[in-house]
Amino acid sequence: MTFTDEYKGDNAMEAHVNTKLHVIHTNDRKQMAITLAQYERHLSLQRHKIVGIDLEYDNDPEATQKPALCQLSIGKNHPVLLFQMSDSERCTVFDNFLADPRYTFAGFSINGDKTRLERVKLEVANFVDIQKEWRVPEATKPLDSLGDVSGVLIDDYYNNMKKKITDDKRQRWAILPLSRRHIKYAAKDAYAAMALVADTCVYAEGLQLTNTEWRGMLGCLMIHNRGFCAPFLHRLTTADLQESWKLPSTIKFHAPSSGKLTLETEHKNGYGDMEADYHIDSEDCINITTGWKDFVSQNGFEAGEVAMVFFYKEEDSIKFTIFTI
Protein backbone atom coordinates (compact mmCIF):
# COMPACT_ATOMS: atom_id res chain seq x y z
CA MET A 1 0.00 0.00 0.00
CA THR A 2 1.50 3.30 -1.10
CA PHE A 3 1.67 6.41 1.07
CA THR A 4 2.99 9.97 0.91
CA ASP A 5 3.36 12.11 4.03
CA GLU A 6 4.28 15.73 3.40
CA TYR A 7 5.59 18.22 5.96
CA LYS A 8 5.57 21.84 4.84
CA GLY A 9 4.39 25.31 5.85
CA ASP A 10 3.55 25.38 9.53
CA ASN A 11 4.23 21.64 9.66
CA ALA A 12 7.74 21.87 8.15
CA MET A 13 10.74 20.36 9.94
CA GLU A 14 13.24 22.66 11.65
CA ALA A 15 16.82 22.11 10.50
CA HIS A 16 18.24 24.92 12.60
CA VAL A 17 17.27 28.47 13.54
CA ASN A 18 15.49 30.22 10.64
CA THR A 19 15.80 27.17 8.38
CA LYS A 20 12.68 25.03 7.90
CA LEU A 21 12.64 21.98 5.64
CA HIS A 22 9.82 20.86 3.39
CA VAL A 23 9.91 17.05 3.68
CA ILE A 24 8.28 14.34 1.58
CA HIS A 25 8.25 10.82 3.06
CA THR A 26 6.95 8.28 0.60
CA ASN A 27 7.12 4.76 -0.78
CA ASP A 28 5.16 5.82 -3.87
CA ARG A 29 7.36 5.47 -6.94
CA LYS A 30 5.30 8.06 -8.83
CA GLN A 31 5.73 10.69 -6.10
CA MET A 32 9.42 9.83 -5.82
CA ALA A 33 9.85 10.25 -9.60
CA ILE A 34 8.08 13.64 -9.54
CA THR A 35 10.40 14.88 -6.79
CA LEU A 36 13.52 13.60 -8.57
CA ALA A 37 12.39 15.32 -11.78
CA GLN A 38 12.22 18.59 -9.80
CA TYR A 39 15.72 17.91 -8.50
CA GLU A 40 17.03 17.30 -12.01
CA ARG A 41 15.54 20.54 -13.37
CA HIS A 42 17.19 22.53 -10.58
CA LEU A 43 20.52 20.72 -10.77
CA SER A 44 20.71 21.22 -14.54
CA LEU A 45 21.09 24.96 -13.88
CA GLN A 46 23.76 24.58 -11.19
CA ARG A 47 27.50 24.59 -11.73
CA HIS A 48 28.02 22.38 -8.68
CA LYS A 49 25.41 19.62 -8.82
CA ILE A 50 25.45 18.48 -5.21
CA VAL A 51 23.00 16.09 -3.56
CA GLY A 52 23.10 15.35 0.15
CA ILE A 53 22.49 11.67 0.82
CA ASP A 54 22.13 9.46 3.87
CA LEU A 55 20.80 5.98 4.52
CA GLU A 56 19.08 4.35 7.46
CA TYR A 57 19.08 0.57 7.70
CA ASP A 58 16.66 -2.15 8.61
CA ASN A 59 17.05 -4.10 11.85
CA ASP A 60 18.55 -7.27 10.37
CA PRO A 61 21.89 -8.49 11.71
CA GLU A 62 24.75 -6.33 10.44
CA ALA A 63 26.01 -9.03 8.07
CA THR A 64 22.74 -8.98 6.11
CA GLN A 65 21.49 -5.44 6.83
CA LYS A 66 19.97 -3.49 3.93
CA PRO A 67 18.83 0.11 3.38
CA ALA A 68 15.42 0.91 4.82
CA LEU A 69 15.27 4.65 4.07
CA CYS A 70 17.16 6.83 1.60
CA GLN A 71 17.33 10.56 2.38
CA LEU A 72 18.10 13.06 -0.40
CA SER A 73 18.42 16.86 -0.30
CA ILE A 74 19.48 19.54 -2.80
CA GLY A 75 18.94 22.53 -0.50
CA LYS A 76 16.55 24.24 1.85
CA ASN A 77 14.43 25.66 -0.99
CA HIS A 78 13.54 22.21 -2.28
CA PRO A 79 11.84 19.24 -0.61
CA VAL A 80 13.93 16.71 1.27
CA LEU A 81 12.97 13.31 -0.15
CA LEU A 82 12.74 10.40 2.28
CA PHE A 83 12.19 7.33 0.11
CA GLN A 84 11.09 4.27 2.07
CA MET A 85 13.08 1.59 0.24
CA SER A 86 12.05 -1.17 2.66
CA ASP A 87 8.40 -0.79 1.63
CA SER A 88 8.69 -0.12 -2.09
CA GLU A 89 9.29 -2.08 -5.26
CA ARG A 90 12.48 -1.54 -7.26
CA CYS A 91 12.35 1.64 -9.37
CA THR A 92 14.53 2.39 -12.43
CA VAL A 93 14.09 6.16 -12.02
CA PHE A 94 15.53 6.02 -8.51
CA ASP A 95 18.35 3.66 -9.51
CA ASN A 96 19.35 5.84 -12.46
CA PHE A 97 19.35 9.03 -10.39
CA LEU A 98 21.80 7.57 -7.87
CA ALA A 99 24.01 6.30 -10.70
CA ASP A 100 24.03 9.58 -12.67
CA PRO A 101 27.68 10.72 -13.03
CA ARG A 102 26.64 14.37 -13.41
CA TYR A 103 25.86 14.65 -9.71
CA THR A 104 28.07 14.69 -6.62
CA PHE A 105 26.49 12.80 -3.73
CA ALA A 106 27.77 13.97 -0.34
CA GLY A 107 27.55 11.62 2.65
CA PHE A 108 29.33 11.00 5.93
CA SER A 109 31.31 7.85 6.69
CA ILE A 110 29.95 6.19 3.57
CA ASN A 111 31.63 2.77 3.65
CA GLY A 112 28.70 1.25 5.54
CA ASP A 113 26.23 2.84 3.12
CA LYS A 114 28.12 1.45 0.14
CA THR A 115 28.06 -2.05 1.60
CA ARG A 116 24.29 -1.96 2.26
CA LEU A 117 23.61 -0.57 -1.22
CA GLU A 118 25.65 -3.36 -2.81
CA ARG A 119 23.39 -5.89 -1.09
CA VAL A 120 20.44 -4.52 -3.07
CA LYS A 121 22.58 -4.08 -6.22
CA LEU A 122 22.67 -0.29 -6.10
CA GLU A 123 25.61 2.06 -6.57
CA VAL A 124 25.96 5.79 -6.00
CA ALA A 125 28.01 7.75 -8.53
CA ASN A 126 30.54 10.33 -7.32
CA PHE A 127 30.04 9.44 -3.67
CA VAL A 128 32.01 11.98 -1.57
CA ASP A 129 32.84 11.07 2.03
CA ILE A 130 32.85 14.24 4.14
CA GLN A 131 34.57 12.43 7.02
CA LYS A 132 37.55 11.44 4.84
CA GLU A 133 37.91 14.76 3.03
CA TRP A 134 37.60 17.14 5.99
CA ARG A 135 39.89 17.32 8.98
CA VAL A 136 40.25 19.74 11.87
CA PRO A 137 43.83 20.94 12.40
CA GLU A 138 44.90 20.20 15.98
CA ALA A 139 41.33 19.36 16.99
CA THR A 140 40.72 18.85 20.69
CA LYS A 141 38.23 16.08 19.90
CA PRO A 142 37.56 14.01 16.80
CA LEU A 143 34.58 15.05 14.71
CA ASP A 144 33.20 11.56 14.37
CA SER A 145 29.66 12.32 13.27
CA LEU A 146 27.83 14.45 10.74
CA GLY A 147 26.28 16.38 13.63
CA ASP A 148 29.71 17.30 15.01
CA VAL A 149 30.93 18.65 11.67
CA SER A 150 27.64 20.46 11.00
CA GLY A 151 27.87 22.10 14.41
CA VAL A 152 31.19 23.66 13.37
CA LEU A 153 30.35 24.77 9.84
CA ILE A 154 26.58 25.32 9.72
CA ASP A 155 25.04 25.97 13.13
CA ASP A 156 25.58 25.02 16.80
CA TYR A 157 22.08 23.52 16.64
CA TYR A 158 23.56 20.38 15.06
CA ASN A 159 25.90 19.62 17.94
CA ASN A 160 25.06 16.23 19.53
CA MET A 161 22.56 15.57 16.74
CA LYS A 162 22.96 11.82 17.19
CA LYS A 163 21.72 12.13 20.77
CA LYS A 164 18.36 13.48 19.58
CA ILE A 165 17.15 9.94 18.92
CA THR A 166 17.58 6.91 21.18
CA ASP A 167 19.27 3.66 20.17
CA ASP A 168 15.92 1.88 20.39
CA LYS A 169 14.25 4.32 18.01
CA ARG A 170 17.24 4.19 15.65
CA GLN A 171 16.50 0.51 15.05
CA ARG A 172 12.97 1.16 13.79
CA TRP A 173 13.54 2.65 10.31
CA ALA A 174 11.76 -0.21 8.55
CA ILE A 175 8.75 -0.12 10.90
CA LEU A 176 5.96 2.16 9.67
CA PRO A 177 4.68 4.70 10.32
CA LEU A 178 7.84 6.62 11.24
CA SER A 179 7.46 9.10 14.08
CA ARG A 180 7.86 12.83 13.58
CA ARG A 181 11.15 12.59 15.47
CA HIS A 182 12.41 10.01 12.94
CA ILE A 183 11.33 12.22 10.03
CA LYS A 184 13.03 15.31 11.46
CA TYR A 185 16.24 13.42 12.21
CA ALA A 186 16.40 11.88 8.73
CA ALA A 187 15.66 15.17 6.94
CA LYS A 188 18.34 17.04 8.89
CA ASP A 189 20.97 14.41 8.07
CA ALA A 190 20.42 14.72 4.31
CA TYR A 191 20.22 18.52 4.40
CA ALA A 192 23.37 18.85 6.53
CA ALA A 193 25.40 16.63 4.20
CA MET A 194 24.36 18.75 1.21
CA ALA A 195 24.96 22.07 2.97
CA LEU A 196 28.45 21.12 4.15
CA VAL A 197 29.64 20.66 0.58
CA ALA A 198 27.43 23.15 -1.28
CA ASP A 199 28.10 26.03 1.13
CA THR A 200 31.83 25.81 0.48
CA CYS A 201 31.50 25.92 -3.31
CA VAL A 202 31.68 29.66 -3.87
CA TYR A 203 34.10 30.01 -6.74
CA ALA A 204 34.93 32.96 -8.91
CA GLU A 205 33.84 32.09 -12.46
CA GLY A 206 36.49 30.00 -14.16
CA LEU A 207 38.49 29.28 -10.99
CA GLN A 208 39.80 25.74 -10.94
CA LEU A 209 41.43 24.26 -7.85
CA THR A 210 44.08 21.56 -7.78
CA ASN A 211 43.57 18.65 -5.40
CA THR A 212 46.14 20.17 -3.05
CA GLU A 213 44.37 23.55 -3.06
CA TRP A 214 40.97 21.89 -2.57
CA ARG A 215 42.16 19.97 0.46
CA GLY A 216 43.87 23.08 1.80
CA MET A 217 40.60 24.98 1.53
CA LEU A 218 38.70 22.26 3.39
CA GLY A 219 41.33 22.28 6.12
CA CYS A 220 40.89 26.02 6.60
CA LEU A 221 37.12 25.70 6.70
CA MET A 222 37.32 23.23 9.54
CA ILE A 223 38.95 25.78 11.87
CA HIS A 224 36.42 27.09 14.36
CA ASN A 225 34.93 30.58 14.28
CA ARG A 226 36.12 31.75 10.89
CA GLY A 227 33.06 33.60 9.62
CA PHE A 228 30.57 32.45 7.03
CA CYS A 229 30.52 28.90 5.75
CA ALA A 230 30.66 30.13 2.15
CA PRO A 231 33.90 32.02 1.54
CA PHE A 232 34.89 34.06 -1.48
CA LEU A 233 37.56 32.23 -3.48
CA HIS A 234 39.83 34.07 -5.89
CA ARG A 235 43.16 33.37 -7.57
CA LEU A 236 45.28 36.43 -6.88
CA THR A 237 46.69 38.36 -9.82
CA THR A 238 49.62 40.74 -9.91
CA ALA A 239 47.15 43.64 -10.11
CA ASP A 240 45.37 42.45 -6.96
CA LEU A 241 48.60 42.77 -4.98
CA GLN A 242 49.25 46.42 -5.76
CA GLU A 243 47.95 49.54 -3.94
CA SER A 244 44.36 48.27 -3.57
CA TRP A 245 42.20 45.23 -4.10
CA LYS A 246 38.79 45.49 -5.73
CA LEU A 247 36.42 42.63 -4.94
CA PRO A 248 33.63 41.74 -7.38
CA SER A 249 30.11 43.12 -7.01
CA THR A 250 28.85 39.58 -6.32
CA ILE A 251 30.24 40.00 -2.78
CA LYS A 252 27.35 41.55 -0.87
CA PHE A 253 28.36 42.71 2.58
CA HIS A 254 26.21 45.11 4.56
CA ALA A 255 28.48 47.92 5.74
CA PRO A 256 28.80 51.71 5.57
CA SER A 257 29.96 53.03 2.19
CA SER A 258 33.44 53.64 3.59
CA GLY A 259 35.44 53.13 6.75
CA LYS A 260 38.08 50.93 8.29
CA LEU A 261 38.31 47.16 8.52
CA THR A 262 40.63 44.64 10.11
CA LEU A 263 42.56 42.31 7.85
CA GLU A 264 43.57 39.05 9.48
CA THR A 265 45.41 36.08 8.05
CA GLU A 266 47.29 32.91 8.86
CA HIS A 267 49.81 32.37 6.11
CA LYS A 268 53.31 31.05 5.44
CA ASN A 269 54.72 34.07 7.31
CA GLY A 270 52.55 33.35 10.34
CA TYR A 271 49.67 35.25 11.84
CA GLY A 272 48.97 38.74 10.48
CA ASP A 273 46.60 41.43 11.74
CA MET A 274 46.40 44.92 10.25
CA GLU A 275 43.94 47.77 9.81
CA ALA A 276 43.03 49.03 6.32
CA ASP A 277 40.64 51.47 4.68
CA TYR A 278 37.83 50.45 2.38
CA HIS A 279 35.09 52.04 0.31
CA ILE A 280 32.18 50.68 -1.70
CA ASP A 281 32.17 52.20 -5.19
CA SER A 282 29.33 53.01 -7.62
CA GLU A 283 29.44 49.44 -8.94
CA ASP A 284 28.84 48.07 -5.41
CA CYS A 285 32.36 46.67 -5.31
CA ILE A 286 34.34 46.64 -2.06
CA ASN A 287 37.74 48.31 -2.53
CA ILE A 288 40.42 47.69 0.11
CA THR A 289 42.78 50.64 -0.15
CA THR A 290 45.23 52.18 2.37
CA GLY A 291 46.91 49.40 4.29
CA TRP A 292 46.34 46.67 1.71
CA LYS A 293 49.79 46.89 0.08
CA ASP A 294 51.53 46.72 3.47
CA PHE A 295 49.37 43.74 4.43
CA VAL A 296 50.35 41.94 1.21
CA SER A 297 54.03 42.66 1.78
CA GLN A 298 53.96 41.60 5.42
CA ASN A 299 52.35 38.26 4.65
CA GLY A 300 54.16 37.41 1.45
CA PHE A 301 51.11 36.91 -0.76
CA GLU A 302 52.03 35.97 -4.32
CA ALA A 303 50.25 36.07 -7.65
CA GLY A 304 48.73 32.69 -8.49
CA GLU A 305 47.80 31.78 -4.91
CA VAL A 306 44.12 31.16 -4.17
CA ALA A 307 42.77 33.56 -1.54
CA MET A 308 39.88 32.34 0.59
CA VAL A 309 38.16 35.26 2.31
CA PHE A 310 35.60 35.21 5.14
CA PHE A 311 33.60 38.36 5.91
CA TYR A 312 32.06 39.03 9.30
CA LYS A 313 31.30 41.69 11.87
CA GLU A 314 32.36 42.01 15.48
CA GLU A 315 30.19 44.59 17.20
CA ASP A 316 30.89 47.79 15.23
CA SER A 317 33.97 46.53 13.40
CA ILE A 318 34.36 44.69 10.10
CA LYS A 319 36.86 41.88 9.70
CA PHE A 320 38.13 40.03 6.63
CA THR A 321 39.96 36.80 7.44
CA ILE A 322 42.10 35.70 4.51
CA PHE A 323 43.75 32.34 3.93
CA THR A 324 45.84 31.55 0.88
CA ILE A 325 46.10 28.00 -0.38
Tab-separated table of C-alpha atoms in Angstrom:
chain	number	residue	atom	x	y	z
A	1	MET	CA	0.000	0.000	0.000
A	2	THR	CA	1.502	3.296	-1.100
A	3	PHE	CA	1.668	6.407	1.069
A	4	THR	CA	2.987	9.966	0.909
A	5	ASP	CA	3.361	12.106	4.026
A	6	GLU	CA	4.282	15.735	3.403
A	7	TYR	CA	5.593	18.215	5.963
A	8	LYS	CA	5.573	21.843	4.838
A	9	GLY	CA	4.390	25.306	5.850
A	10	ASP	CA	3.551	25.381	9.534
A	11	ASN	CA	4.227	21.637	9.655
A	12	ALA	CA	7.740	21.869	8.152
A	13	MET	CA	10.743	20.364	9.939
A	14	GLU	CA	13.239	22.663	11.646
A	15	ALA	CA	16.820	22.110	10.504
A	16	HIS	CA	18.244	24.923	12.602
A	17	VAL	CA	17.269	28.470	13.540
A	18	ASN	CA	15.491	30.221	10.635
A	19	THR	CA	15.796	27.166	8.383
A	20	LYS	CA	12.680	25.030	7.896
A	21	LEU	CA	12.641	21.982	5.637
A	22	HIS	CA	9.821	20.856	3.386
A	23	VAL	CA	9.908	17.046	3.684
A	24	ILE	CA	8.275	14.340	1.577
A	25	HIS	CA	8.254	10.824	3.063
A	26	THR	CA	6.948	8.276	0.599
A	27	ASN	CA	7.117	4.758	-0.777
A	28	ASP	CA	5.161	5.823	-3.869
A	29	ARG	CA	7.358	5.465	-6.939
A	30	LYS	CA	5.305	8.060	-8.830
A	31	GLN	CA	5.729	10.689	-6.098
A	32	MET	CA	9.417	9.832	-5.822
A	33	ALA	CA	9.853	10.249	-9.602
A	34	ILE	CA	8.077	13.637	-9.543
A	35	THR	CA	10.399	14.878	-6.786
A	36	LEU	CA	13.524	13.605	-8.565
A	37	ALA	CA	12.386	15.321	-11.780
A	38	GLN	CA	12.218	18.589	-9.796
A	39	TYR	CA	15.724	17.913	-8.497
A	40	GLU	CA	17.032	17.304	-12.012
A	41	ARG	CA	15.538	20.536	-13.366
A	42	HIS	CA	17.186	22.528	-10.577
A	43	LEU	CA	20.525	20.724	-10.771
A	44	SER	CA	20.710	21.216	-14.543
A	45	LEU	CA	21.089	24.961	-13.875
A	46	GLN	CA	23.764	24.580	-11.190
A	47	ARG	CA	27.501	24.588	-11.734
A	48	HIS	CA	28.020	22.382	-8.679
A	49	LYS	CA	25.406	19.621	-8.821
A	50	ILE	CA	25.450	18.482	-5.206
A	51	VAL	CA	23.000	16.088	-3.562
A	52	GLY	CA	23.095	15.354	0.151
A	53	ILE	CA	22.489	11.674	0.820
A	54	ASP	CA	22.126	9.461	3.871
A	55	LEU	CA	20.800	5.975	4.518
A	56	GLU	CA	19.078	4.354	7.462
A	57	TYR	CA	19.083	0.572	7.702
A	58	ASP	CA	16.655	-2.154	8.608
A	59	ASN	CA	17.046	-4.101	11.852
A	60	ASP	CA	18.551	-7.268	10.369
A	61	PRO	CA	21.894	-8.488	11.706
A	62	GLU	CA	24.752	-6.326	10.440
A	63	ALA	CA	26.012	-9.035	8.072
A	64	THR	CA	22.741	-8.978	6.109
A	65	GLN	CA	21.492	-5.436	6.834
A	66	LYS	CA	19.975	-3.489	3.926
A	67	PRO	CA	18.833	0.107	3.379
A	68	ALA	CA	15.415	0.908	4.817
A	69	LEU	CA	15.274	4.646	4.073
A	70	CYS	CA	17.164	6.829	1.601
A	71	GLN	CA	17.327	10.561	2.381
A	72	LEU	CA	18.096	13.065	-0.399
A	73	SER	CA	18.421	16.859	-0.302
A	74	ILE	CA	19.483	19.543	-2.804
A	75	GLY	CA	18.941	22.527	-0.501
A	76	LYS	CA	16.546	24.240	1.852
A	77	ASN	CA	14.426	25.664	-0.992
A	78	HIS	CA	13.539	22.207	-2.284
A	79	PRO	CA	11.838	19.238	-0.605
A	80	VAL	CA	13.932	16.709	1.268
A	81	LEU	CA	12.972	13.314	-0.149
A	82	LEU	CA	12.738	10.398	2.277
A	83	PHE	CA	12.191	7.327	0.107
A	84	GLN	CA	11.092	4.269	2.073
A	85	MET	CA	13.079	1.587	0.238
A	86	SER	CA	12.048	-1.165	2.656
A	87	ASP	CA	8.402	-0.791	1.632
A	88	SER	CA	8.695	-0.121	-2.089
A	89	GLU	CA	9.291	-2.080	-5.256
A	90	ARG	CA	12.476	-1.538	-7.258
A	91	CYS	CA	12.353	1.639	-9.373
A	92	THR	CA	14.529	2.392	-12.427
A	93	VAL	CA	14.086	6.161	-12.016
A	94	PHE	CA	15.527	6.016	-8.510
A	95	ASP	CA	18.352	3.661	-9.508
A	96	ASN	CA	19.354	5.843	-12.460
A	97	PHE	CA	19.353	9.034	-10.386
A	98	LEU	CA	21.803	7.568	-7.866
A	99	ALA	CA	24.014	6.301	-10.695
A	100	ASP	CA	24.030	9.579	-12.665
A	101	PRO	CA	27.678	10.717	-13.029
A	102	ARG	CA	26.635	14.374	-13.414
A	103	TYR	CA	25.858	14.654	-9.708
A	104	THR	CA	28.074	14.694	-6.616
A	105	PHE	CA	26.487	12.801	-3.728
A	106	ALA	CA	27.769	13.966	-0.336
A	107	GLY	CA	27.549	11.625	2.645
A	108	PHE	CA	29.330	11.003	5.927
A	109	SER	CA	31.315	7.850	6.690
A	110	ILE	CA	29.951	6.193	3.573
A	111	ASN	CA	31.633	2.771	3.646
A	112	GLY	CA	28.699	1.254	5.535
A	113	ASP	CA	26.228	2.836	3.123
A	114	LYS	CA	28.124	1.449	0.135
A	115	THR	CA	28.056	-2.054	1.603
A	116	ARG	CA	24.295	-1.964	2.258
A	117	LEU	CA	23.612	-0.572	-1.217
A	118	GLU	CA	25.655	-3.361	-2.812
A	119	ARG	CA	23.385	-5.886	-1.093
A	120	VAL	CA	20.444	-4.524	-3.073
A	121	LYS	CA	22.582	-4.084	-6.216
A	122	LEU	CA	22.668	-0.291	-6.095
A	123	GLU	CA	25.610	2.055	-6.566
A	124	VAL	CA	25.961	5.795	-6.005
A	125	ALA	CA	28.012	7.752	-8.534
A	126	ASN	CA	30.542	10.332	-7.319
A	127	PHE	CA	30.036	9.445	-3.666
A	128	VAL	CA	32.012	11.981	-1.572
A	129	ASP	CA	32.838	11.068	2.025
A	130	ILE	CA	32.852	14.235	4.144
A	131	GLN	CA	34.571	12.429	7.022
A	132	LYS	CA	37.554	11.441	4.843
A	133	GLU	CA	37.910	14.757	3.030
A	134	TRP	CA	37.604	17.142	5.985
A	135	ARG	CA	39.892	17.321	8.978
A	136	VAL	CA	40.251	19.738	11.869
A	137	PRO	CA	43.829	20.941	12.400
A	138	GLU	CA	44.900	20.201	15.978
A	139	ALA	CA	41.332	19.355	16.988
A	140	THR	CA	40.721	18.850	20.685
A	141	LYS	CA	38.234	16.080	19.903
A	142	PRO	CA	37.562	14.007	16.804
A	143	LEU	CA	34.584	15.050	14.711
A	144	ASP	CA	33.195	11.557	14.373
A	145	SER	CA	29.657	12.315	13.273
A	146	LEU	CA	27.832	14.449	10.738
A	147	GLY	CA	26.280	16.377	13.629
A	148	ASP	CA	29.708	17.299	15.013
A	149	VAL	CA	30.928	18.645	11.669
A	150	SER	CA	27.643	20.459	11.001
A	151	GLY	CA	27.872	22.098	14.413
A	152	VAL	CA	31.189	23.661	13.365
A	153	LEU	CA	30.347	24.765	9.843
A	154	ILE	CA	26.580	25.316	9.723
A	155	ASP	CA	25.044	25.968	13.133
A	156	ASP	CA	25.576	25.017	16.801
A	157	TYR	CA	22.078	23.523	16.640
A	158	TYR	CA	23.555	20.375	15.055
A	159	ASN	CA	25.897	19.617	17.940
A	160	ASN	CA	25.064	16.235	19.530
A	161	MET	CA	22.558	15.575	16.741
A	162	LYS	CA	22.958	11.819	17.190
A	163	LYS	CA	21.723	12.127	20.769
A	164	LYS	CA	18.363	13.475	19.583
A	165	ILE	CA	17.150	9.941	18.925
A	166	THR	CA	17.578	6.910	21.182
A	167	ASP	CA	19.269	3.662	20.174
A	168	ASP	CA	15.920	1.875	20.389
A	169	LYS	CA	14.250	4.321	18.012
A	170	ARG	CA	17.245	4.192	15.654
A	171	GLN	CA	16.500	0.513	15.052
A	172	ARG	CA	12.972	1.157	13.789
A	173	TRP	CA	13.542	2.648	10.313
A	174	ALA	CA	11.758	-0.212	8.548
A	175	ILE	CA	8.752	-0.116	10.902
A	176	LEU	CA	5.964	2.163	9.672
A	177	PRO	CA	4.680	4.702	10.325
A	178	LEU	CA	7.837	6.615	11.239
A	179	SER	CA	7.457	9.100	14.077
A	180	ARG	CA	7.863	12.833	13.576
A	181	ARG	CA	11.145	12.591	15.467
A	182	HIS	CA	12.407	10.014	12.945
A	183	ILE	CA	11.329	12.221	10.030
A	184	LYS	CA	13.029	15.310	11.460
A	185	TYR	CA	16.244	13.422	12.206
A	186	ALA	CA	16.396	11.882	8.731
A	187	ALA	CA	15.660	15.165	6.941
A	188	LYS	CA	18.341	17.041	8.891
A	189	ASP	CA	20.969	14.410	8.065
A	190	ALA	CA	20.421	14.721	4.313
A	191	TYR	CA	20.225	18.521	4.396
A	192	ALA	CA	23.367	18.854	6.533
A	193	ALA	CA	25.399	16.629	4.202
A	194	MET	CA	24.357	18.747	1.210
A	195	ALA	CA	24.964	22.067	2.968
A	196	LEU	CA	28.451	21.124	4.155
A	197	VAL	CA	29.640	20.663	0.583
A	198	ALA	CA	27.433	23.147	-1.276
A	199	ASP	CA	28.104	26.026	1.130
A	200	THR	CA	31.828	25.805	0.477
A	201	CYS	CA	31.499	25.924	-3.314
A	202	VAL	CA	31.680	29.659	-3.868
A	203	TYR	CA	34.101	30.007	-6.743
A	204	ALA	CA	34.927	32.965	-8.906
A	205	GLU	CA	33.843	32.095	-12.456
A	206	GLY	CA	36.491	30.005	-14.160
A	207	LEU	CA	38.486	29.277	-10.988
A	208	GLN	CA	39.796	25.736	-10.944
A	209	LEU	CA	41.434	24.259	-7.854
A	210	THR	CA	44.081	21.557	-7.785
A	211	ASN	CA	43.568	18.646	-5.403
A	212	THR	CA	46.136	20.172	-3.055
A	213	GLU	CA	44.365	23.552	-3.064
A	214	TRP	CA	40.970	21.895	-2.573
A	215	ARG	CA	42.160	19.967	0.462
A	216	GLY	CA	43.870	23.076	1.803
A	217	MET	CA	40.600	24.976	1.526
A	218	LEU	CA	38.697	22.264	3.385
A	219	GLY	CA	41.328	22.280	6.121
A	220	CYS	CA	40.891	26.020	6.604
A	221	LEU	CA	37.121	25.696	6.698
A	222	MET	CA	37.324	23.235	9.543
A	223	ILE	CA	38.955	25.779	11.869
A	224	HIS	CA	36.417	27.086	14.359
A	225	ASN	CA	34.927	30.578	14.278
A	226	ARG	CA	36.125	31.752	10.889
A	227	GLY	CA	33.061	33.603	9.623
A	228	PHE	CA	30.572	32.451	7.029
A	229	CYS	CA	30.522	28.900	5.748
A	230	ALA	CA	30.658	30.129	2.151
A	231	PRO	CA	33.896	32.018	1.539
A	232	PHE	CA	34.891	34.064	-1.483
A	233	LEU	CA	37.564	32.231	-3.485
A	234	HIS	CA	39.828	34.068	-5.889
A	235	ARG	CA	43.160	33.369	-7.569
A	236	LEU	CA	45.284	36.431	-6.883
A	237	THR	CA	46.687	38.357	-9.817
A	238	THR	CA	49.619	40.741	-9.914
A	239	ALA	CA	47.155	43.640	-10.106
A	240	ASP	CA	45.371	42.447	-6.956
A	241	LEU	CA	48.600	42.772	-4.975
A	242	GLN	CA	49.254	46.424	-5.756
A	243	GLU	CA	47.948	49.537	-3.938
A	244	SER	CA	44.363	48.266	-3.569
A	245	TRP	CA	42.196	45.228	-4.104
A	246	LYS	CA	38.795	45.488	-5.734
A	247	LEU	CA	36.424	42.631	-4.941
A	248	PRO	CA	33.630	41.739	-7.382
A	249	SER	CA	30.113	43.122	-7.014
A	250	THR	CA	28.848	39.582	-6.315
A	251	ILE	CA	30.236	39.995	-2.779
A	252	LYS	CA	27.348	41.548	-0.872
A	253	PHE	CA	28.365	42.711	2.584
A	254	HIS	CA	26.206	45.110	4.561
A	255	ALA	CA	28.483	47.917	5.737
A	256	PRO	CA	28.801	51.712	5.573
A	257	SER	CA	29.957	53.031	2.192
A	258	SER	CA	33.441	53.639	3.592
A	259	GLY	CA	35.435	53.135	6.747
A	260	LYS	CA	38.083	50.931	8.295
A	261	LEU	CA	38.307	47.163	8.515
A	262	THR	CA	40.628	44.643	10.115
A	263	LEU	CA	42.562	42.310	7.846
A	264	GLU	CA	43.570	39.048	9.484
A	265	THR	CA	45.412	36.084	8.049
A	266	GLU	CA	47.290	32.908	8.857
A	267	HIS	CA	49.813	32.375	6.106
A	268	LYS	CA	53.309	31.052	5.436
A	269	ASN	CA	54.720	34.069	7.310
A	270	GLY	CA	52.552	33.350	10.340
A	271	TYR	CA	49.668	35.254	11.841
A	272	GLY	CA	48.974	38.745	10.485
A	273	ASP	CA	46.597	41.433	11.736
A	274	MET	CA	46.397	44.917	10.254
A	275	GLU	CA	43.937	47.771	9.812
A	276	ALA	CA	43.030	49.034	6.323
A	277	ASP	CA	40.636	51.468	4.682
A	278	TYR	CA	37.827	50.450	2.377
A	279	HIS	CA	35.091	52.041	0.313
A	280	ILE	CA	32.182	50.678	-1.702
A	281	ASP	CA	32.166	52.204	-5.186
A	282	SER	CA	29.329	53.012	-7.616
A	283	GLU	CA	29.442	49.438	-8.939
A	284	ASP	CA	28.843	48.069	-5.405
A	285	CYS	CA	32.363	46.670	-5.310
A	286	ILE	CA	34.341	46.638	-2.064
A	287	ASN	CA	37.736	48.311	-2.527
A	288	ILE	CA	40.418	47.692	0.111
A	289	THR	CA	42.781	50.637	-0.149
A	290	THR	CA	45.226	52.180	2.371
A	291	GLY	CA	46.914	49.398	4.288
A	292	TRP	CA	46.337	46.668	1.712
A	293	LYS	CA	49.794	46.886	0.083
A	294	ASP	CA	51.525	46.724	3.471
A	295	PHE	CA	49.367	43.741	4.432
A	296	VAL	CA	50.346	41.937	1.214
A	297	SER	CA	54.030	42.655	1.777
A	298	GLN	CA	53.960	41.600	5.424
A	299	ASN	CA	52.354	38.261	4.650
A	300	GLY	CA	54.163	37.411	1.451
A	301	PHE	CA	51.106	36.908	-0.761
A	302	GLU	CA	52.034	35.967	-4.320
A	303	ALA	CA	50.247	36.065	-7.655
A	304	GLY	CA	48.725	32.690	-8.494
A	305	GLU	CA	47.799	31.785	-4.912
A	306	VAL	CA	44.121	31.159	-4.165
A	307	ALA	CA	42.765	33.557	-1.540
A	308	MET	CA	39.875	32.341	0.591
A	309	VAL	CA	38.161	35.260	2.311
A	310	PHE	CA	35.597	35.214	5.139
A	311	PHE	CA	33.597	38.360	5.909
A	312	TYR	CA	32.062	39.031	9.298
A	313	LYS	CA	31.295	41.689	11.870
A	314	GLU	CA	32.360	42.005	15.477
A	315	GLU	CA	30.187	44.587	17.204
A	316	ASP	CA	30.894	47.787	15.225
A	317	SER	CA	33.972	46.526	13.400
A	318	ILE	CA	34.365	44.693	10.095
A	319	LYS	CA	36.856	41.877	9.701
A	320	PHE	CA	38.130	40.026	6.627
A	321	THR	CA	39.957	36.795	7.436
A	322	ILE	CA	42.104	35.701	4.509
A	323	PHE	CA	43.751	32.337	3.934
A	324	THR	CA	45.844	31.552	0.885
A	325	ILE	CA	46.100	27.998	-0.382
